[in-house]
Amino acid sequence: MKVRVDTDRCRGHGACLGSCPEVFTLTDDGYAEARAGAVPEDLVDAVEEAVSACPEQAIVVE
Ligand code: SF4
């Protein structure tokens, strides 16, 4: 599983960070960014929670 944040949709609420701070960070511009590469197996549930928590549907699972 890989994820990325669609910056056209992201509004910087930060809900994703609340669910999985190991994968999502906020950039200086105030938008979320997902860590590159495959999501470690032990963080998949937390990332799925972040996907559900995002009010903008800005997290894209690849
Ligand atoms: S929850 Fe969604 S809209 Fe909010 S910062 Fe995270 S990716 Fe962006």
PDB file of C-alpha atoms and ligand atoms in Angstrom:
ATOM      1  CA  MET A   1       0.000   0.000   0.000  1.00  0.00           C
ATOM      2  CA  LYS A   2       1.160   3.496  -0.904  1.00  0.00           C
ATOM      3  CA  VAL A   3      -0.618   6.764  -0.223  1.00  0.00           C
ATOM      4  CA  ARG A   4      -0.283  10.311  -1.409  1.00  0.00           C
ATOM      5  CA  VAL A   5      -2.083  13.518  -0.620  1.00  0.00           C
ATOM      6  CA  ASP A   6      -3.928  15.305  -3.409  1.00  0.00           C
ATOM      7  CA  THR A   7      -2.814  18.873  -2.747  1.00  0.00           C
ATOM      8  CA  ASP A   8      -5.678  20.264  -4.822  1.00  0.00           C
ATOM      9  CA  ARG A   9      -8.111  18.774  -2.305  1.00  0.00           C
ATOM     10  CA  CYS A  10      -6.177  19.018   0.972  1.00  0.00           C
ATOM     11  CA  ARG A  11      -7.302  21.869   3.216  1.00  0.00           C
ATOM     12  CA  GLY A  12      -4.823  21.269   5.994  1.00  0.00           C
ATOM     13  CA  HIS A  13      -7.260  20.209   8.704  1.00  0.00           C
ATOM     14  CA  GLY A  14      -4.683  17.792  10.043  1.00  0.00           C
ATOM     15  CA  ALA A  15      -7.101  14.956  10.798  1.00  0.00           C
ATOM     16  CA  CYS A  16      -4.761  12.573   9.002  1.00  0.00           C
ATOM     17  CA  LEU A  17      -1.949  13.473  11.389  1.00  0.00           C
ATOM     18  CA  GLY A  18      -4.198  12.644  14.298  1.00  0.00           C
ATOM     19  CA  SER A  19      -4.793   9.173  12.892  1.00  0.00           C
ATOM     20  CA  CYS A  20      -1.293   8.382  11.670  1.00  0.00           C
ATOM     21  CA  PRO A  21       1.474  10.899  12.465  1.00  0.00           C
ATOM     22  CA  GLU A  22       4.070   8.310  11.414  1.00  0.00           C
ATOM     23  CA  VAL A  23       2.998   8.695   7.780  1.00  0.00           C
ATOM     24  CA  PHE A  24       1.426  12.147   7.466  1.00  0.00           C
ATOM     25  CA  THR A  25       3.072  15.485   8.163  1.00  0.00           C
ATOM     26  CA  LEU A  26       2.087  19.069   7.528  1.00  0.00           C
ATOM     27  CA  THR A  27       4.317  21.064   5.217  1.00  0.00           C
ATOM     28  CA  ASP A  28       5.273  24.686   5.823  1.00  0.00           C
ATOM     29  CA  ASP A  29       2.522  25.569   3.358  1.00  0.00           C
ATOM     30  CA  GLY A  30      -0.044  24.042   5.712  1.00  0.00           C
ATOM     31  CA  TYR A  31      -0.950  21.026   3.640  1.00  0.00           C
ATOM     32  CA  ALA A  32      -0.475  17.385   4.446  1.00  0.00           C
ATOM     33  CA  GLU A  33       2.189  15.247   2.867  1.00  0.00           C
ATOM     34  CA  ALA A  34       2.491  11.477   3.007  1.00  0.00           C
ATOM     35  CA  ARG A  35       5.795   9.778   3.549  1.00  0.00           C
ATOM     36  CA  ALA A  36       7.169   8.199   0.394  1.00  0.00           C
ATOM     37  CA  GLY A  37       7.324   4.481  -0.176  1.00  0.00           C
ATOM     38  CA  ALA A  38       5.201   1.596   0.960  1.00  0.00           C
ATOM     39  CA  VAL A  39       3.269   1.949   4.202  1.00  0.00           C
ATOM     40  CA  PRO A  40       4.692  -0.454   6.797  1.00  0.00           C
ATOM     41  CA  GLU A  41       2.316  -3.318   7.543  1.00  0.00           C
ATOM     42  CA  ASP A  42       1.818  -2.247  11.150  1.00  0.00           C
ATOM     43  CA  LEU A  43       0.611   1.199  10.052  1.00  0.00           C
ATOM     44  CA  VAL A  44      -1.904   0.096   7.410  1.00  0.00           C
ATOM     45  CA  ASP A  45      -4.869   0.224   9.833  1.00  0.00           C
ATOM     46  CA  ALA A  46      -3.909   3.715  10.993  1.00  0.00           C
ATOM     47  CA  VAL A  47      -3.547   4.917   7.399  1.00  0.00           C
ATOM     48  CA  GLU A  48      -6.955   3.497   6.525  1.00  0.00           C
ATOM     49  CA  GLU A  49      -8.328   5.368   9.514  1.00  0.00           C
ATOM     50  CA  ALA A  50      -6.711   8.545   8.180  1.00  0.00           C
ATOM     51  CA  VAL A  51      -8.283   7.982   4.771  1.00  0.00           C
ATOM     52  CA  SER A  52     -11.695   7.726   6.429  1.00  0.00           C
ATOM     53  CA  ALA A  53     -11.026  10.720   8.668  1.00  0.00           C
ATOM     54  CA  CYS A  54     -10.069  13.087   5.858  1.00  0.00           C
ATOM     55  CA  PRO A  55     -13.056  15.371   5.258  1.00  0.00           C
ATOM     56  CA  GLU A  56     -11.814  16.287   1.771  1.00  0.00           C
ATOM     57  CA  GLN A  57     -11.153  12.771   0.466  1.00  0.00           C
ATOM     58  CA  ALA A  58      -7.682  14.055  -0.265  1.00  0.00           C
ATOM     59  CA  ILE A  59      -5.749  10.906   0.584  1.00  0.00           C
ATOM     60  CA  VAL A  60      -5.215   8.712  -2.430  1.00  0.00           C
ATOM     61  CA  VAL A  61      -4.415   5.039  -1.931  1.00  0.00           C
ATOM     62  CA  GLU A  62      -2.230   3.570  -4.665  1.00  0.00           C
TER      63      GLU A  62
HETATM   64  S1  SF4 B   1      -7.144  15.278   6.800  1.00  0.00           S
HETATM   65 FE1  SF4 B   1      -7.210  15.454   4.561  1.00  0.00          FE
HETATM   66  S2  SF4 B   1      -7.562  17.614   4.171  1.00  0.00           S
HETATM   67 FE2  SF4 B   1      -6.884  17.420   6.277  1.00  0.00          FE
HETATM   68  S3  SF4 B   1      -4.653  17.707   6.240  1.00  0.00           S
HETATM   69 FE3  SF4 B   1      -5.051  15.518   6.078  1.00  0.00          FE
HETATM   70  S4  SF4 B   1      -5.111  15.100   3.860  1.00  0.00           S
HETATM   71 FE4  SF4 B   1      -5.359  17.306   4.132  1.00  0.00          FE
END
